[in-house]
C-alpha cells in the first residue's frame, strides 16, 4: 500500500481536523499516513516518490496560512517530477480569492512537474461548516487511486 504525508496549513483548526480524519481513512484502507501540522521541507522530502496530501485553508486575502508558508517558500526552487499529490483546499466563497491557498499550492506543484492524483477538492465554509463531511468521502475515493 501507499505511504502518504499529510501536510497541513491551518488557521482555525478545520484543516487539521480534515487532515486527521484523512489519516484515519487512509489507515483504514491499508495505507500508511502521517500528519505534519507545522510542516518542514525535510519532512516533505521524505515523501518524494511516495504521496503527499496538502490540506490547507486560505486567509481572507486568499493567501496560505502562516503555518505552511515556510514549507511553500522552501519548495519554490525544487523540481518534483516524482511527486504524486492531492489537495484539499478550504475557503469561503464570500471572499474574492476562494480557496486561494490550495490553488496556489497546486499551481506551484504543477509548475514543478508533480503529478496530481484526482481533482483538487475545494470546500466552501459558507456552504459546509463541517468540512469533514465533504472531505471524508473524497479522501476515501482518493485513497483508491493510490498504488
XYZ file of N, CA and C in Angstrom:
441
model
N 0.834 -1.182 0.000
C 0.000 0.000 0.000
C 0.886 1.255 0.000
N 0.252 2.397 -0.084
C 0.978 3.659 -0.256
C 1.358 4.306 1.076
N 2.408 5.127 0.999
C 2.788 5.983 2.117
C 2.384 7.399 1.764
N 1.656 8.046 2.680
C 1.122 9.375 2.425
C 1.526 10.324 3.544
N 2.149 11.424 3.169
C 2.422 12.508 4.106
C 1.323 13.541 3.952
N 0.690 13.899 5.050
C -0.405 14.880 5.021
C 0.117 16.184 5.615
N 0.220 17.195 4.766
C 0.834 18.473 5.142
C -0.255 19.519 5.312
N -0.304 20.117 6.509
C -1.432 20.951 6.913
C -1.052 22.428 6.994
N -1.919 23.245 6.425
C -1.857 24.689 6.590
C -3.140 25.117 7.273
N -3.084 25.426 8.562
C -4.299 25.684 9.335
C -4.305 27.091 9.917
N -5.517 27.616 10.022
C -5.715 28.895 10.702
C -6.533 28.696 11.973
N -7.679 28.047 11.852
C -8.583 27.896 12.991
C -8.799 26.446 13.402
N -8.145 25.511 12.739
C -8.243 24.120 13.150
C -9.039 23.216 12.220
N -9.824 23.781 11.308
C -10.600 22.922 10.414
C -9.710 22.082 9.507
N -8.629 22.663 9.016
C -7.720 21.905 8.146
C -7.087 20.746 8.899
N -6.718 20.983 10.149
C -6.124 19.916 10.950
C -7.146 18.800 11.196
N -8.377 19.163 11.474
C -9.432 18.166 11.656
C -9.608 17.333 10.382
N -9.652 17.992 9.228
C -9.781 17.290 7.947
C -8.592 16.348 7.744
N -7.388 16.833 8.066
C -6.177 16.024 7.900
C -6.197 14.795 8.800
N -6.616 14.974 10.037
C -6.658 13.845 10.972
C -7.699 12.809 10.533
N -8.835 13.286 10.034
C -9.856 12.366 9.507
C -9.298 11.618 8.290
N -8.570 12.346 7.436
C -7.966 11.728 6.243
C -6.968 10.647 6.654
N -6.170 10.920 7.678
C -5.208 9.939 8.165
C -5.921 8.654 8.591
N -7.035 8.781 9.300
C -7.800 7.620 9.752
C -8.347 6.831 8.563
N -8.922 7.532 7.602
C -9.492 6.865 6.423
C -8.405 6.135 5.644
N -7.293 6.804 5.411
C -6.194 6.182 4.664
C -5.670 4.949 5.404
N -5.492 5.075 6.708
C -5.007 3.943 7.509
C -5.988 2.777 7.465
N -7.277 3.084 7.532
C -8.295 2.028 7.483
C -8.304 1.311 6.139
N -7.806 1.960 5.099
C -7.729 1.332 3.780
C -6.371 0.662 3.543
N -5.540 0.607 4.578
C -4.278 -0.115 4.479
C -3.074 0.723 4.118
N -3.261 2.029 3.964
C -2.135 2.911 3.658
C -1.472 3.367 4.956
N -0.255 3.859 4.848
C 0.433 4.459 5.975
C 0.352 5.972 5.797
N -0.179 6.675 6.780
C -0.354 8.121 6.659
C 0.122 8.812 7.932
N 0.760 9.964 7.729
C 1.261 10.745 8.856
C 0.929 12.210 8.624
N 0.427 12.888 9.669
C 0.055 14.302 9.594
C 1.211 15.165 10.078
N 1.487 16.226 9.312
C 2.518 17.205 9.680
C 1.829 18.554 9.860
N 1.689 18.952 11.128
C 0.931 20.166 11.461
C 1.725 21.440 11.198
N 3.003 21.438 11.443
C 3.889 22.567 11.121
C 4.958 22.031 10.177
N 4.573 21.802 8.927
C 5.431 21.047 8.006
C 6.742 21.738 7.657
N 7.768 20.896 7.537
C 9.108 21.351 7.178
C 9.520 20.671 5.877
N 10.433 21.292 5.161
C 10.845 20.754 3.858
C 11.496 19.373 3.996
N 12.201 19.124 5.085
C 12.820 17.812 5.295
C 11.781 16.706 5.385
N 10.662 17.006 6.032
C 9.576 16.028 6.121
C 8.961 15.795 4.737
N 8.792 16.866 3.987
C 8.248 16.779 2.629
C 9.132 15.886 1.752
N 10.438 16.088 1.846
C 11.384 15.339 1.010
C 11.309 13.836 1.258
N 10.881 13.428 2.451
C 10.729 12.003 2.752
C 9.632 11.354 1.903
N 8.743 12.173 1.318
C 7.603 11.643 0.562
C 7.734 11.799 -0.949
N 8.869 12.289 -1.407
C 9.092 12.345 -2.850
C 9.217 10.908 -3.342
N 8.462 10.564 -4.370
C 8.387 9.190 -4.836
C 7.273 8.413 -4.144
N 6.647 9.047 -3.173
C 5.503 8.460 -2.464
C 4.302 9.360 -2.758
N 3.505 9.671 -1.758
C 2.333 10.527 -1.945
C 2.283 11.621 -0.887
N 1.786 12.773 -1.316
C 1.581 13.903 -0.430
C 0.129 14.341 -0.568
N -0.490 14.640 0.556
C -1.809 15.257 0.572
C -1.663 16.591 1.288
N -1.922 17.681 0.572
C -1.874 19.017 1.164
C -3.303 19.381 1.564
N -3.464 19.731 2.837
C -4.763 20.169 3.354
C -4.544 21.572 3.903
N -5.079 22.572 3.186
C -4.806 23.939 3.617
C -6.035 24.824 3.540
N -6.126 25.703 4.517
C -7.151 26.723 4.466
C -6.573 27.926 3.732
N -7.348 28.984 3.679
C -6.980 30.186 2.940
C -7.283 31.389 3.825
N -6.381 32.361 3.831
C -6.653 33.588 4.591
C -7.714 34.401 3.861
N -8.240 35.416 4.526
C -9.227 36.289 3.912
C -8.709 36.983 2.661
N -7.396 37.101 2.550
C -6.785 37.730 1.379
C -6.476 36.720 0.280
N -6.759 35.443 0.532
C -6.506 34.411 -0.469
C -5.130 33.789 -0.372
N -4.441 34.043 0.727
C -3.080 33.542 0.908
C -3.063 32.242 1.709
N -1.881 31.620 1.735
C -1.673 30.440 2.574
C -1.592 30.850 4.038
N -2.024 29.988 4.952
C -1.864 30.266 6.379
C -0.384 30.292 6.769
N -0.069 31.056 7.800
C 1.321 31.202 8.254
C 2.002 29.867 8.532
N 1.254 28.863 8.990
C 1.865 27.594 9.389
C 2.471 26.825 8.217
N 2.040 27.106 6.983
C 2.545 26.343 5.838
C 3.392 27.202 4.886
N 3.455 28.516 5.138
C 4.231 29.413 4.276
C 5.721 29.047 4.232
N 6.368 28.727 5.372
C 7.791 28.361 5.287
C 8.024 27.154 4.371
N 7.180 26.134 4.456
C 7.315 24.974 3.582
C 7.145 25.392 2.129
N 6.098 26.145 1.837
C 5.837 26.603 0.469
C 7.055 27.350 -0.087
N 7.623 28.248 0.709
C 8.789 29.018 0.261
C 9.996 28.121 0.023
N 10.184 27.114 0.874
C 11.317 26.188 0.710
C 11.161 25.305 -0.525
N 9.924 25.104 -0.962
C 9.673 24.247 -2.127
C 9.836 24.987 -3.455
N 9.851 26.307 -3.427
C 9.803 27.100 -4.660
C 10.875 26.762 -5.685
N 12.065 26.396 -5.256
C 13.162 26.143 -6.198
C 13.354 24.666 -6.516
N 12.395 23.839 -6.162
C 12.539 22.400 -6.384
C 11.909 21.982 -7.713
N 12.387 20.852 -8.222
C 11.784 20.202 -9.379
C 11.318 18.852 -8.866
N 10.018 18.532 -8.997
C 9.467 17.372 -8.314
C 8.676 16.444 -9.245
N 9.278 15.959 -10.312
C 8.521 15.118 -11.244
C 8.119 13.755 -10.669
N 8.723 13.344 -9.567
C 8.411 12.038 -8.984
C 7.384 12.147 -7.855
N 6.917 13.363 -7.610
C 5.945 13.574 -6.538
C 4.524 13.365 -7.065
N 3.745 12.610 -6.310
C 2.321 12.433 -6.604
C 1.562 13.018 -5.416
N 0.531 13.793 -5.722
C -0.106 14.536 -4.637
C -1.602 14.739 -4.855
N -2.255 15.127 -3.770
C -3.642 15.560 -3.783
C -3.751 16.826 -2.964
N -4.816 17.589 -3.207
C -5.013 18.834 -2.463
C -6.451 18.944 -2.010
N -6.596 19.267 -0.726
C -7.887 19.650 -0.172
C -7.744 21.106 0.245
N -8.501 21.972 -0.413
C -8.442 23.410 -0.137
C -9.712 23.836 0.590
N -9.529 24.532 1.692
C -10.654 25.069 2.432
C -10.702 26.573 2.220
N -11.891 27.085 2.010
C -12.052 28.512 1.793
C -13.484 28.928 2.067
N -13.775 30.171 1.725
C -15.109 30.733 1.924
C -15.440 31.539 0.678
N -16.478 31.124 -0.022
C -16.805 31.758 -1.298
C -17.304 33.192 -1.154
N -17.509 33.658 0.069
C -17.891 35.051 0.249
C -16.675 35.976 0.125
N -15.473 35.395 0.044
C -14.249 36.160 -0.171
C -13.829 36.041 -1.634
N -13.115 37.045 -2.108
C -12.751 37.129 -3.531
C -11.866 35.972 -3.995
N -10.897 35.583 -3.203
C -9.921 34.562 -3.632
C -10.238 33.209 -3.009
N -11.420 32.685 -3.338
C -11.909 31.426 -2.782
C -10.892 30.299 -2.980
N -10.524 29.653 -1.889
C -9.570 28.529 -1.889
C -8.224 28.904 -2.506
N -7.854 30.167 -2.387
C -6.600 30.646 -2.974
C -5.368 29.927 -2.453
N -5.355 29.523 -1.180
C -4.202 28.808 -0.628
C -3.957 27.493 -1.348
N -5.006 26.708 -1.497
C -4.890 25.421 -2.194
C -4.552 25.595 -3.661
N -5.167 26.580 -4.297
C -4.892 26.839 -5.718
C -3.436 27.255 -5.922
N -2.908 28.052 -5.006
C -1.508 28.491 -5.081
C -0.566 27.304 -4.951
N -0.851 26.424 -3.996
C -0.005 25.241 -3.791
C -0.069 24.331 -5.015
N -1.260 24.141 -5.545
C -1.442 23.292 -6.722
C -0.658 23.853 -7.910
N -0.746 25.148 -8.120
C -0.038 25.778 -9.243
C 1.473 25.570 -9.126
N 2.017 25.714 -7.922
C 3.455 25.503 -7.721
C 3.843 24.070 -8.058
N 3.100 23.104 -7.548
C 3.447 21.700 -7.779
C 3.301 21.331 -9.258
N 2.295 21.859 -9.925
C 2.125 21.605 -11.357
C 3.317 22.164 -12.139
N 3.733 23.367 -11.765
C 4.887 24.026 -12.392
C 6.155 23.184 -12.236
N 6.243 22.452 -11.141
C 7.435 21.668 -10.834
C 7.375 20.247 -11.397
N 6.343 19.955 -12.152
C 6.256 18.650 -12.795
C 5.653 17.553 -11.945
N 5.111 17.906 -10.779
C 4.483 16.900 -9.918
C 3.172 16.435 -10.544
N 2.753 15.239 -10.185
C 1.537 14.653 -10.756
C 0.417 14.671 -9.729
N -0.621 15.462 -10.015
C -1.777 15.482 -9.118
C -2.611 14.229 -9.375
N -2.997 13.572 -8.291
C -3.841 12.390 -8.354
C -5.271 12.854 -8.062
N -6.145 12.704 -9.030
C -7.526 13.141 -8.855
C -7.663 14.649 -8.954
N -8.871 15.129 -8.752
C -9.142 16.564 -8.778
C -8.906 17.173 -7.408
N -8.592 18.463 -7.400
C -8.468 19.176 -6.136
C -9.868 19.322 -5.531
N -9.977 19.086 -4.230
C -11.237 19.276 -3.527
C -11.245 20.683 -2.946
N -12.282 21.447 -3.272
C -12.439 22.784 -2.700
C -13.694 22.782 -1.828
N -13.504 23.105 -0.549
C -14.602 23.087 0.417
C -14.957 24.520 0.783
N -16.232 24.850 0.654
C -16.733 26.197 0.912
C -17.328 26.266 2.320
N -16.676 27.030 3.194
C -17.125 27.143 4.584
C -18.520 27.749 4.693
N -18.905 28.575 3.722
C -20.232 29.183 3.798
C -21.338 28.178 3.460
N -20.981 27.073 2.800
C -21.959 26.029 2.476
C -21.800 24.786 3.351
N -20.571 24.503 3.756
C -20.273 23.288 4.524
C -19.486 23.648 5.783
N -20.188 24.034 6.860
C -19.482 24.435 8.084
C -18.723 23.291 8.751
N -19.057 22.040 8.397
C -18.315 20.882 8.905
C -17.589 20.257 7.715
N -16.370 20.717 7.427
C -15.670 20.325 6.204
C -15.406 18.831 6.080
N -15.288 18.125 7.201
C -15.004 16.689 7.122
C -16.158 15.920 6.479
N -17.362 16.482 6.522
C -18.495 15.842 5.862
C -18.330 15.798 4.350
N -17.574 16.750 3.814
C -17.281 16.799 2.378
C -15.968 16.066 2.082
N -14.988 16.252 2.950
C -13.657 15.705 2.672
C -13.577 14.192 2.865
N -14.300 13.636 3.844
C -14.170 12.203 4.109
C -14.507 11.330 2.904
N -15.634 11.571 2.201
C -15.909 10.747 1.013
C -14.870 10.960 -0.088
N -14.387 12.191 -0.221
C -13.362 12.489 -1.234
C -12.087 11.701 -0.914
N -11.655 11.713 0.350
C -10.439 11.002 0.755
C -10.606 9.497 0.525
N -11.756 8.959 0.856
C -11.993 7.521 0.653
C -11.850 7.164 -0.822
N -12.358 8.023 -1.708
C -12.246 7.783 -3.130
C -10.803 7.996 -3.604
N -10.157 9.063 -3.114
C -8.776 9.384 -3.488
C -7.855 8.218 -3.108
N -8.095 7.627 -1.970
C -7.257 6.517 -1.486
C -7.271 5.342 -2.454
N -8.359 5.167 -3.190
C -8.425 4.056 -4.160
C -7.540 4.311 -5.375
N -7.112 5.546 -5.571
C -6.254 5.885 -6.713
C -4.771 5.666 -6.418
N -4.435 5.433 -5.148
C -3.035 5.275 -4.742
C -2.568 3.853 -5.014
N -1.318 3.742 -5.479
C -0.771 2.428 -5.802
C 0.249 2.010 -4.768
